[in-house]
Short mmCIF file of C-alpha atoms in Angstrom, two decimals:
data_model
loop_
_atom_site.label_atom_id
_atom_site.label_comp_id
_atom_site.label_asym_id
_atom_site.label_seq_id
_atom_site.Cartn_x
_atom_site.Cartn_y
_atom_site.Cartn_z
CA MET T 142 2.09 -4.63 -7.05
CA ASP T 143 -0.37 -6.42 -4.91
CA ASP T 144 -1.69 -9.93 -5.37
CA ASP T 145 -5.37 -10.68 -6.10
CA GLU T 146 -7.07 -13.48 -4.19
CA ASP T 147 -6.08 -16.19 -6.71
CA ASP T 148 -2.39 -15.28 -6.34
CA GLN T 149 -2.45 -15.88 -2.64
CA CYS T 150 -3.49 -19.50 -2.98
CA ILE T 151 -0.81 -22.07 -3.77
CA GLY T 152 -3.39 -24.08 -5.65
CA ASP T 153 -2.66 -27.74 -5.92
CA THR T 154 0.86 -27.39 -4.52
CA ILE T 155 -0.51 -28.12 -1.05
CA THR T 156 -3.66 -29.71 0.19
CA ASN T 157 -6.11 -28.82 2.95
CA THR T 158 -4.33 -29.55 6.15
CA ALA T 159 -7.66 -28.94 7.98
CA ASN T 160 -8.77 -32.27 6.52
CA ASN T 161 -5.61 -33.93 7.81
CA VAL T 162 -4.17 -34.43 4.28
CA PRO T 163 -0.38 -34.13 4.30
CA ALA T 164 1.02 -31.08 2.57
CA LYS T 165 3.19 -31.64 -0.47
CA ILE T 166 6.83 -30.58 0.35
CA PHE T 167 8.41 -28.37 -2.29
CA SER T 168 12.05 -29.31 -3.06
CA LEU T 169 14.57 -26.52 -3.38
CA ASP T 170 16.20 -28.75 -6.06
CA ASN T 171 13.35 -27.78 -8.32
CA LEU T 172 14.33 -24.03 -8.34
CA PRO T 173 16.15 -23.00 -11.55
CA ALA T 174 19.83 -22.28 -11.21
CA GLU T 175 19.51 -18.65 -12.24
CA PHE T 176 16.97 -18.00 -9.52
CA VAL T 177 19.17 -19.82 -6.94
CA ALA T 178 21.95 -17.45 -8.02
CA PHE T 179 19.64 -14.45 -7.65
CA LEU T 180 18.71 -15.55 -4.11
CA ALA T 181 22.38 -15.92 -3.15
CA LYS T 182 23.35 -12.56 -4.64
CA ASN T 183 20.53 -10.84 -2.73
CA GLU T 184 21.05 -12.79 0.55
CA ILE T 185 17.57 -14.35 0.45
CA ASP T 186 17.24 -17.62 2.33
CA PRO T 187 15.87 -20.28 -0.03
CA ALA T 188 14.24 -21.95 2.98
CA ILE T 189 11.33 -19.51 2.66
CA TYR T 190 10.08 -21.56 -0.32
CA THR T 191 9.77 -24.74 1.89
CA VAL T 192 7.08 -22.99 3.98
CA THR T 193 4.11 -24.43 2.07
CA ASP T 194 1.59 -24.30 4.99
CA LEU T 195 1.18 -20.56 5.24
CA PRO T 196 -2.32 -19.33 6.24
CA ARG T 197 -4.18 -17.18 3.90
CA TYR T 198 -6.05 -14.06 4.90
CA VAL T 199 -9.28 -12.33 4.01
CA ARG T 200 -10.56 -8.94 4.89
CA LEU T 201 -14.19 -8.48 5.83
CA ASN T 202 -15.95 -5.71 3.95
CA PRO T 203 -16.42 -2.85 6.46
CA ASP T 204 -19.58 -1.57 4.63
CA PRO T 205 -22.38 -2.06 7.16
CA HIS T 206 -24.62 -3.17 4.32
CA LEU T 207 -22.16 -5.85 3.23
CA THR T 208 -20.70 -7.04 6.49
CA ILE T 209 -20.39 -10.67 7.43
CA THR T 210 -19.46 -12.22 10.73
CA PRO T 211 -16.53 -14.61 11.05
CA GLN T 212 -19.01 -17.26 12.29
CA GLU T 213 -21.12 -16.93 9.12
CA LEU T 214 -18.07 -16.97 6.94
CA GLU T 215 -16.83 -20.10 8.63
CA ARG T 216 -20.16 -21.78 7.98
CA GLN T 217 -19.92 -20.89 4.26
CA LEU T 218 -16.35 -21.95 3.81
CA GLY T 219 -16.49 -25.06 5.92
CA THR T 220 -13.16 -24.26 7.57
CA ARG T 221 -11.96 -22.46 10.63
CA VAL T 222 -12.03 -18.63 10.44
CA GLU T 223 -9.95 -16.78 13.03
CA PRO T 224 -10.14 -12.98 13.45
CA VAL T 225 -6.58 -11.45 13.65
CA PRO T 226 -6.18 -9.86 17.12
CA GLY T 227 -6.11 -6.11 16.87
CA LEU T 228 -7.06 -6.30 13.27
CA GLU T 229 -10.46 -7.97 13.43
CA ALA T 230 -11.46 -6.94 9.91
CA PHE T 231 -8.80 -9.48 8.80
CA CYS T 232 -9.35 -13.22 9.30
CA ARG T 233 -6.94 -16.08 9.06
CA LEU T 234 -7.90 -19.24 7.08
CA ASP T 235 -6.23 -22.51 6.16
CA GLY T 236 -3.83 -21.90 3.32
CA ALA T 237 -5.57 -24.15 0.83
CA THR T 238 -9.00 -22.58 1.27
CA LYS T 239 -10.60 -21.48 -1.98
CA LEU T 240 -12.76 -18.38 -2.10
CA ARG T 241 -14.05 -18.35 -5.66
CA ASN T 242 -17.17 -20.41 -4.97
CA CYS T 243 -17.95 -18.84 -1.63
CA GLN T 244 -21.14 -16.82 -1.62
CA ALA T 245 -19.62 -14.10 0.58
CA TYR T 246 -16.83 -13.67 -1.99
CA LYS T 247 -19.27 -13.46 -4.86
CA ASP T 248 -21.38 -10.91 -2.95
CA GLY T 249 -18.31 -8.71 -2.22
CA ARG T 250 -18.48 -9.25 1.48
CA ILE T 251 -14.84 -10.39 1.77
CA PHE T 252 -11.58 -9.48 0.09
CA GLY T 253 -8.73 -11.90 -0.59
CA MET T 254 -5.69 -9.98 0.78
CA ASP T 255 -2.49 -10.87 2.55
CA LEU T 256 -2.06 -9.48 5.99
CA SER T 257 1.28 -7.78 5.15
CA SER T 258 -0.43 -5.90 2.27
CA GLY T 259 -3.08 -4.67 4.66
CA ILE T 260 -0.38 -3.31 7.01
CA ALA T 261 1.05 -1.32 4.04
CA VAL T 262 -2.35 0.42 3.77
CA TYR T 263 -2.54 1.09 7.42
CA ALA T 264 0.90 2.73 7.19
CA LEU T 265 -0.76 5.36 4.98
CA ASP T 266 -2.70 6.51 8.04
CA VAL T 267 -5.78 7.39 5.92
CA GLN T 268 -7.69 10.22 7.56
CA PRO T 269 -11.11 11.98 6.94
CA GLY T 270 -11.17 13.68 3.57
CA ASP T 271 -7.82 12.39 2.34
CA HIS T 272 -7.07 12.10 -1.32
CA VAL T 273 -4.90 9.02 -1.92
CA LEU T 274 -2.85 8.01 -4.97
CA ASP T 275 -2.08 4.33 -5.52
CA ILE T 276 0.79 3.91 -8.05
CA CYS T 277 0.94 0.39 -9.68
CA CYS T 278 -2.49 -0.19 -8.22
CA ALA T 279 -3.67 -3.26 -10.14
CA PRO T 280 -5.17 -5.72 -9.59
CA GLY T 281 -6.60 -3.62 -6.70
CA ALA T 282 -6.59 -5.25 -3.27
CA LYS T 283 -4.91 -2.20 -1.63
CA LEU T 284 -6.97 0.25 -3.62
CA CYS T 285 -10.17 -1.45 -2.46
CA MET T 286 -8.96 -1.33 1.10
CA VAL T 287 -8.17 2.36 0.88
CA ALA T 288 -11.58 2.97 -0.66
CA GLY T 289 -13.24 0.98 2.10
CA LEU T 290 -11.52 2.97 4.83
CA LEU T 291 -12.62 6.22 3.15
CA THR T 292 -16.19 4.97 2.69
CA ASN T 293 -16.71 3.72 6.24
CA SER T 294 -14.69 6.16 8.43
CA GLY T 295 -17.12 9.06 8.31
CA HIS T 296 -15.50 10.97 5.46
CA VAL T 297 -17.58 9.34 2.68
CA ARG T 298 -21.22 9.07 3.71
CA SER T 299 -23.03 6.17 2.10
CA ASN T 300 -26.80 5.74 2.01
CA ARG T 301 -28.10 2.56 0.35
CA SER T 302 -31.79 2.39 -0.31
CA GLN T 303 -33.49 -0.60 1.43
CA SER T 304 -35.80 -1.03 -1.50
CA SER T 305 -33.07 -1.12 -4.20
CA ASN T 306 -29.42 -1.77 -4.64
CA GLN T 307 -28.61 1.81 -5.60
CA LEU T 308 -25.90 3.51 -3.56
CA HIS T 309 -25.82 7.30 -2.99
CA ILE T 310 -22.59 8.72 -1.73
CA ASN T 311 -21.49 12.17 -0.56
CA ILE T 312 -17.82 12.24 -1.38
CA THR T 313 -15.10 14.25 0.37
CA GLY T 314 -12.19 11.83 0.09
CA THR T 315 -11.05 9.91 -3.03
CA VAL T 316 -8.58 7.33 -4.18
CA THR T 317 -6.84 7.43 -7.62
CA GLY T 318 -5.29 4.26 -9.07
CA VAL T 319 -2.63 4.22 -11.75
CA ASP T 320 -1.35 1.24 -13.65
CA ILE T 321 0.27 0.67 -17.08
CA SER T 322 -1.61 -2.51 -17.86
CA PRO T 323 -5.23 -2.21 -19.25
CA HIS T 324 -5.87 -5.87 -18.55
CA ARG T 325 -4.92 -5.55 -14.85
CA LEU T 326 -6.85 -2.23 -14.62
CA SER T 327 -9.96 -4.11 -15.84
CA THR T 328 -9.52 -6.50 -12.93
CA CYS T 329 -9.13 -3.55 -10.62
CA ARG T 330 -12.32 -1.95 -11.92
CA ALA T 331 -14.19 -5.31 -11.50
CA LEU T 332 -13.08 -5.55 -7.87
CA LEU T 333 -14.17 -2.02 -7.11
CA LYS T 334 -17.58 -2.71 -8.53
CA ARG T 335 -17.94 -6.09 -6.89
CA HIS T 336 -17.25 -4.53 -3.50
CA ARG T 337 -19.42 -1.40 -4.42
CA LEU T 338 -16.50 0.98 -3.83
CA GLN T 339 -16.42 2.62 -7.26
CA GLN T 340 -18.24 5.84 -6.46
CA HIS T 341 -15.19 7.62 -5.07
CA ALA T 342 -12.38 5.89 -6.97
CA ARG T 343 -10.93 6.60 -10.37
CA LEU T 344 -8.40 4.67 -12.50
CA PHE T 345 -5.81 5.84 -15.09
CA GLN T 346 -3.84 3.71 -17.52
CA ALA T 347 -0.53 5.47 -17.41
CA ASP T 348 3.19 5.10 -16.73
CA GLY T 349 3.61 5.59 -12.95
CA THR T 350 6.96 7.25 -13.42
CA THR T 351 5.45 10.15 -15.41
CA PHE T 352 1.83 10.32 -14.27
CA SER T 353 0.96 13.90 -13.40
CA VAL T 354 -2.85 14.16 -12.77
CA MET T 355 -3.49 15.88 -9.44
CA ARG T 356 -6.22 14.83 -7.09
CA PRO T 357 -9.79 15.83 -8.06
CA SER T 358 -10.32 19.50 -7.72
CA ALA T 359 -14.14 19.50 -8.28
CA ILE T 360 -14.44 17.63 -5.06
CA ASP T 361 -13.94 20.84 -3.10
CA THR T 362 -17.30 22.16 -4.36
CA ILE T 363 -18.98 18.88 -3.30
CA ARG T 364 -17.33 19.04 0.14
CA ALA T 365 -18.58 22.64 0.56
CA ARG T 366 -22.13 21.56 -0.29
CA ILE T 367 -21.97 18.65 2.12
CA MET T 368 -20.75 20.99 4.89
CA ALA T 369 -23.38 23.51 4.15
CA GLY T 370 -26.05 20.80 4.25
CA SER T 371 -24.75 19.46 7.50
CA THR T 372 -24.93 22.96 9.09
CA LYS T 373 -28.38 23.41 7.81
CA GLY T 374 -29.41 20.08 9.18
CA GLN T 375 -28.10 20.98 12.62
CA GLN T 376 -29.98 24.18 12.64
CA GLN T 377 -33.23 22.46 11.75
CA GLN T 378 -32.71 19.92 14.47
CA GLN T 379 -32.19 22.70 17.02
CA ALA T 380 -35.25 24.51 15.86
CA ALA T 381 -37.40 21.44 16.06
CA ALA T 382 -36.25 20.43 19.56
CA SER T 383 -38.43 17.74 20.81
CA GLY T 384 -38.20 15.02 23.42
CA LYS T 385 -39.34 12.46 20.90
CA ARG T 386 -37.50 11.34 17.81
CA SER T 387 -39.25 10.11 14.68
CA LEU T 388 -38.94 6.65 13.32
CA ASP T 389 -36.71 7.96 10.54
CA ASP T 390 -34.40 9.51 13.16
CA ASP T 391 -34.16 6.21 14.90
CA GLU T 392 -33.23 4.34 11.68
CA GLU T 393 -30.58 7.02 10.90
CA GLU T 394 -29.11 6.65 14.36
CA ASP T 395 -29.08 2.87 14.00
CA GLU T 396 -27.20 3.24 10.76
CA ARG T 397 -24.66 5.56 12.43
CA GLN T 398 -24.17 3.08 15.20
CA GLY T 399 -23.68 0.26 12.73
CA GLU T 400 -21.03 2.23 10.87
CA ALA T 401 -19.32 3.09 14.14
CA MET T 402 -19.17 -0.52 15.13
CA GLU T 403 -17.53 -1.45 11.82
CA VAL T 404 -14.97 1.30 12.14
CA ALA T 405 -14.16 0.04 15.66
CA LEU T 406 -13.14 -3.31 14.14
CA GLU T 407 -9.99 -1.63 12.78
CA SER T 408 -9.47 1.06 15.36
CA GLU T 409 -6.53 -0.67 17.07
CA ALA T 410 -4.65 -1.05 13.83
CA ARG T 411 -5.30 2.58 12.84
CA ARG T 412 -4.20 3.78 16.27
CA GLN T 413 -0.91 1.92 15.98
CA PHE T 414 -0.15 3.43 12.63
CA HIS T 415 -1.39 6.90 13.22
CA THR T 416 0.90 9.96 13.34
CA ASN T 417 -0.56 13.34 14.33
CA TYR T 418 1.51 15.44 12.02
CA ALA T 419 -0.74 18.41 12.52
CA ASN T 420 0.66 18.80 16.03
CA GLU T 421 4.24 18.74 14.83
CA ALA T 422 5.18 22.36 14.16
CA ASN T 423 6.34 22.45 10.50
CA GLY T 424 7.41 18.84 10.79
CA GLU T 425 9.95 19.69 13.57
CA ASN T 426 9.48 16.43 15.41
CA ALA T 427 9.72 14.41 12.16
CA THR T 428 12.97 16.26 11.38
CA LYS T 429 14.39 15.46 14.88
CA ARG T 430 13.68 11.82 14.37
CA GLN T 431 15.68 12.11 11.13
CA ARG T 432 18.56 14.03 12.81
CA PRO T 433 21.15 11.22 12.21
CA THR T 434 20.33 11.38 8.51
CA LEU T 435 20.43 15.20 8.45
CA ASP T 436 23.82 15.25 10.02
CA MET T 437 25.14 12.49 7.78
CA LEU T 438 23.94 14.16 4.59
CA ALA T 439 25.35 17.55 5.74
CA GLY T 440 28.73 16.02 6.49
CA MET T 441 29.08 13.81 3.44
CA GLY T 442 27.35 15.78 0.65
CA HIS T 443 29.05 18.54 -1.31
CA SER T 444 27.81 21.65 -3.03
CA GLN T 445 27.66 20.16 -6.52
CA ALA T 446 25.50 17.21 -5.40
CA GLN T 447 23.19 19.41 -3.40
CA GLU T 448 22.64 21.77 -6.31
CA THR T 449 21.38 18.88 -8.48
CA LEU T 450 18.93 17.41 -5.88
CA PHE T 451 15.45 16.67 -7.04
CA ASN T 452 13.04 19.56 -6.63
CA GLY T 453 9.97 17.99 -4.97
CA THR T 454 7.72 20.95 -5.94
CA GLU T 455 8.24 20.56 -9.73
CA THR T 456 4.87 20.11 -11.43
CA PRO T 457 4.00 20.30 -15.16
CA PHE T 458 1.30 22.90 -15.24
CA ASN T 459 0.59 22.78 -18.93
CA GLN T 460 -0.35 19.13 -19.56
CA GLU T 461 -3.50 18.21 -21.43
CA LYS T 462 -6.45 16.60 -19.65
CA VAL T 463 -6.05 12.90 -19.26
CA VAL T 464 -9.01 10.66 -19.95
CA PRO T 465 -9.54 8.21 -17.06
CA PHE T 466 -9.64 4.46 -17.68
CA TYR T 467 -12.59 4.50 -15.26
CA ALA T 468 -14.23 7.19 -13.19
CA PRO T 469 -17.75 7.62 -11.74
CA LYS T 470 -19.82 10.50 -13.09
CA VAL T 471 -18.98 12.77 -10.22
CA LEU T 472 -15.28 12.51 -10.92
CA ARG T 473 -15.21 11.81 -14.65
CA ASN T 474 -15.38 15.51 -15.70
CA ASP T 475 -12.90 16.85 -13.13
CA PRO T 476 -10.94 19.81 -14.64
CA GLN T 477 -7.66 18.25 -13.41
CA LEU T 478 -6.17 21.53 -12.12
CA GLN T 479 -2.40 21.39 -12.03
CA THR T 480 -1.43 23.48 -9.03
CA GLU T 481 0.50 22.74 -5.83
CA GLY T 482 -2.77 22.87 -3.79
CA TYR T 483 -4.10 19.82 -5.49
CA LYS T 484 -1.38 17.32 -4.67
CA TYR T 485 -2.31 14.13 -2.86
CA ASP T 486 -2.43 13.75 0.91
CA LYS T 487 -1.14 10.16 0.82
CA VAL T 488 0.65 8.13 -1.90
CA ILE T 489 1.40 4.44 -1.95
CA VAL T 490 4.01 3.20 -4.34
CA ASP T 491 3.61 -0.60 -4.50
CA ALA T 492 6.41 -0.87 -7.02
CA GLU T 493 6.92 -3.47 -9.71
CA CYS T 494 9.44 -6.00 -8.49
CA THR T 495 10.68 -9.57 -8.97
CA HIS T 496 7.92 -11.01 -6.68
CA ASP T 497 10.41 -13.30 -5.04
CA GLY T 498 8.65 -12.82 -1.67
CA SER T 499 5.33 -14.05 -3.00
CA ILE T 500 5.57 -17.75 -2.27
CA ALA T 501 2.42 -18.48 -4.16
CA HIS T 502 3.80 -16.86 -7.31
CA ILE T 503 7.08 -18.83 -7.17
CA LEU T 504 5.54 -22.22 -6.41
CA LYS T 505 3.02 -21.94 -9.20
CA TYR T 506 5.81 -21.80 -11.75
CA GLU T 507 6.70 -25.40 -10.90
CA SER T 508 3.57 -26.43 -12.74
CA TRP T 509 3.41 -23.55 -15.18
CA GLY T 510 6.95 -23.91 -16.30
CA TRP T 511 10.12 -22.08 -15.34
CA ASP T 512 10.63 -20.69 -18.86
CA SER T 513 7.77 -18.20 -18.28
CA PHE T 514 9.23 -17.40 -14.91
CA HIS T 515 12.51 -16.48 -16.58
CA LYS T 516 10.71 -14.23 -19.09
CA ASN T 517 8.51 -12.50 -16.47
CA PHE T 518 11.04 -11.99 -13.67
CA MET T 519 14.60 -13.18 -14.28
CA ALA T 520 15.43 -11.82 -17.72
CA GLN T 521 18.68 -9.94 -17.37
CA ASP T 522 17.55 -6.82 -19.19
CA ARG T 523 14.55 -6.62 -16.78
CA LEU T 524 16.70 -7.07 -13.68
CA ASP T 525 19.15 -4.39 -14.99
CA SER T 526 16.39 -1.79 -15.41
CA LEU T 527 14.29 -2.68 -12.35
CA SER T 528 16.09 -0.54 -9.73
CA HIS T 529 15.87 2.48 -12.00
CA LEU T 530 12.15 1.87 -12.55
CA GLN T 531 11.53 1.56 -8.75
CA ARG T 532 13.50 4.72 -8.02
CA SER T 533 11.54 6.61 -10.69
CA LEU T 534 8.25 5.42 -9.36
CA LEU T 535 9.13 6.52 -5.78
CA MET T 536 10.43 9.87 -7.01
CA ASN T 537 7.26 10.59 -8.96
CA GLY T 538 5.06 9.53 -6.11
CA PHE T 539 6.96 11.95 -3.85
CA ARG T 540 6.52 14.78 -6.41
CA LEU T 541 2.83 14.27 -6.37
CA THR T 542 2.54 14.40 -2.58
CA LYS T 543 1.71 17.61 -0.80
CA ARG T 544 3.98 19.05 1.89
CA GLY T 545 3.34 17.21 5.16
CA GLY T 546 1.89 14.20 3.24
CA ILE T 547 2.94 10.53 3.49
CA VAL T 548 4.48 8.27 0.84
CA VAL T 549 4.53 4.54 1.51
CA TYR T 550 6.98 2.52 -0.61
CA SER T 551 6.39 -1.21 -0.74
CA THR T 552 7.34 -4.38 -2.67
CA CYS T 553 6.79 -8.10 -2.35
CA SER T 554 10.51 -8.72 -2.93
CA LEU T 555 12.96 -9.72 -0.26
CA SER T 556 15.90 -8.21 -2.26
CA ARG T 557 17.93 -5.48 -0.60
CA ALA T 558 18.46 -3.83 -3.98
CA GLN T 559 14.73 -3.36 -4.49
CA ASN T 560 14.02 -2.24 -0.97
CA GLU T 561 16.55 -0.66 1.46
CA ASP T 562 18.78 0.46 -1.36
CA VAL T 563 15.89 2.25 -3.14
CA VAL T 564 14.88 4.00 0.10
CA ALA T 565 18.47 5.00 0.95
CA TRP T 566 19.09 6.23 -2.60
CA PHE T 567 15.92 8.28 -2.44
CA LEU T 568 16.71 10.00 0.81
CA ALA T 569 20.25 10.79 -0.25
CA THR T 570 19.00 12.17 -3.59
CA VAL T 571 16.09 14.23 -2.35
CA GLY T 572 17.85 15.47 0.79
CA ALA T 573 16.89 15.14 4.38
CA GLN T 574 15.49 18.66 4.56
CA ARG T 575 12.71 17.50 2.17
CA ALA T 576 11.96 13.91 3.29
CA ALA T 577 12.21 11.92 6.52
CA LEU T 578 11.73 8.25 7.16
CA GLU T 579 9.04 7.75 9.77
CA PRO T 580 9.07 4.91 12.25
CA LEU T 581 6.69 2.05 11.82
CA PRO T 582 5.55 -0.17 14.77
CA LYS T 583 7.78 -3.26 14.95
CA HIS T 584 5.78 -6.40 15.58
CA ALA T 585 2.63 -4.46 14.75
CA LEU T 586 -0.50 -6.26 15.94
CA GLY T 587 1.71 -9.00 17.39
CA ILE T 588 3.10 -10.01 13.99
CA PRO T 589 6.88 -10.62 14.16
CA THR T 590 8.97 -8.83 11.59
CA ALA T 591 12.00 -10.13 9.71
CA ALA T 592 15.46 -8.60 10.08
CA GLY T 593 16.23 -5.62 7.88
CA LYS T 594 19.17 -5.49 5.37
CA ARG T 595 21.91 -2.96 5.38
CA PRO T 596 21.67 -0.60 2.39
CA CYS T 597 24.64 -0.61 -0.01
CA ALA T 598 27.28 2.05 0.75
CA ASP T 599 28.05 2.36 -2.95
CA VAL T 600 24.42 3.26 -3.77
CA ILE T 601 24.37 5.99 -0.99
CA ALA T 602 27.77 7.41 -1.87
CA GLY T 603 26.83 7.50 -5.51
CA ALA T 604 23.65 9.39 -4.86
CA LEU T 605 25.56 11.94 -2.73
CA GLY T 606 28.46 12.33 -5.10
CA VAL T 607 30.95 11.26 -2.42
CA PRO T 608 34.06 9.71 -4.00
CA SER T 609 35.72 6.63 -2.65
CA VAL T 610 39.24 6.74 -1.21
CA GLY T 611 39.91 3.20 -2.39
CA GLY T 612 39.85 1.50 -5.71
CA PRO T 613 36.58 0.51 -7.40
CA GLU T 614 37.24 -3.25 -6.86
CA GLN T 615 37.12 -2.61 -3.11
CA GLY T 616 33.71 -0.90 -3.10
CA TRP T 617 33.14 2.52 -1.50
CA ARG T 618 35.62 3.53 1.17
CA GLY T 619 35.63 6.81 2.94
CA THR T 620 37.51 8.60 5.68
CA GLU T 621 37.00 7.26 9.26
CA ALA T 622 34.45 10.04 9.92
CA GLN T 623 32.61 9.39 6.63
CA GLU T 624 32.41 5.63 7.21
CA ARG T 625 31.11 6.24 10.74
CA GLU T 626 28.37 8.54 9.38
CA MET T 627 27.61 6.08 6.63
CA ALA T 628 27.12 3.23 9.11
CA GLN T 629 24.81 5.41 11.20
CA PHE T 630 22.67 6.21 8.15
CA GLN T 631 22.58 2.56 7.11
CA GLU T 632 21.48 1.47 10.55
CA HIS T 633 18.84 4.26 10.53
CA VAL T 634 17.35 2.92 7.23
CA MET T 635 17.35 -0.69 8.50
CA GLU T 636 15.68 0.34 11.78
CA MET T 637 12.83 2.46 10.23
CA CYS T 638 11.70 0.03 7.54
CA LEU T 639 9.62 -3.14 7.98
CA ARG T 640 10.15 -6.53 6.56
CA TYR T 641 7.88 -9.61 6.65
CA ASP T 642 8.69 -13.09 5.42
CA PRO T 643 7.23 -16.57 5.69
CA LEU T 644 9.84 -17.82 8.21
CA ALA T 645 9.53 -14.91 10.68
CA SER T 646 6.07 -13.62 10.11
CA ARG T 647 3.96 -16.42 8.68
CA THR T 648 2.93 -14.10 5.88
CA SER T 649 4.10 -13.54 2.30
CA GLY T 650 7.40 -11.76 1.91
CA PHE T 651 6.83 -7.95 2.05
CA PHE T 652 8.76 -4.70 2.58
CA LEU T 653 7.52 -1.20 3.37
CA ALA T 654 8.85 2.18 4.37
CA ARG T 655 6.91 5.38 5.33
CA ILE T 656 8.32 8.69 4.16
CA ARG T 657 7.15 12.09 5.31
CA LYS T 658 7.39 14.92 2.75
CA LEU T 659 8.80 17.89 4.76
CA ALA T 660 9.17 20.38 1.90
#
């Protein structure tokens, strides 16, 4: 689950180093014993919590009508604003900078969003006309970024009247957000409205493990009308061929150029994360990249395990219509057709986790009190059920993705059990003929990544139904050939996933993996 702008600021734990005031050093001795034990068990370096001078990041609103230059933002904030190379829509600020009283923030011209969270959205590779599902969407930073990419990339055409604040949008792509908390969904809705992105987004209060509403189907009729209007407009222009354009034509061209300029701000990031699956015959290239996994699963799995693999095409066709928590008029009365043709193009599962990678979250509890930290994150019953919840969220996200679509799994945890183990379990359970890990660019945009962690062999073998040749106290042990294949698969998962942490990346802790649905 992503952090809102307040969660990214450490508050009074540090002071503004831009004003040459020394930062307060956080002592590891202040961490509660149960959390220290959790870090040790999950091989997380406690030193990450001593990095109290992390920068914070904002994303400039790409809407041409709401854009702001880094120079103007710097003037408003009174602190240095540095565009991130290759990702100029993101800017780096001093870590103690407050946004709440900034006019650009009030006007919806900037988003508070960590850079690692933005990279997770780019991993979705949002394309014209895509329908995107965001599971565990609240409070909405990633959802707003997806909506912004749809709005300002040519597949949602916005026309804002100069004489009023009314926004008219022709929609061909949408984003659907799902979260179980009504309070957090209210925050999400407020963010969408503040940034004027609500016209093609809808929200549902639902359990992400069982949510089954497909992408809007009525949108197809709207898209057909838009395309028909576009064709008619082209015919009219050809018929009225003239060497002189009207003033209205000039204004429309200026608006198109302005939109193109804003899209160019993020073109480098989108290029790095783009995969042209349409040119991969039936996903053949993606399957070849997954060949070590295919071979491993074929060699280690047995017939009983394969027969019980999850069927990625299962869809409940008889469910009643679900009332949205929020939807604009154009999406509110969608018939919610439940057929395979209405699955989502892209799905992001930003799973509930222990938030141990969010330095801001952890340090705030020093003043809030560690008792509430125990209740919210470290309670044993919660830890015991967390992996099952994360697996279920990922599995349902995969079920709702169309063939050839992309699922991005992410957390703000640095725990192996919540990251590499979940991805490895998923691949072993679903089967490599149905899903393939896709490579993500290491050191994307010049940001160093942290080292990956080897997924647990017991988790993988358990998903495959491969018995151990040793005793349970020794952990899983296989034949020499099985252990060799297991090691190859573990290395494959480590290599294909991305990790960010404060020590290596100068960002909050974050994990992501991109999965292609092959069948």
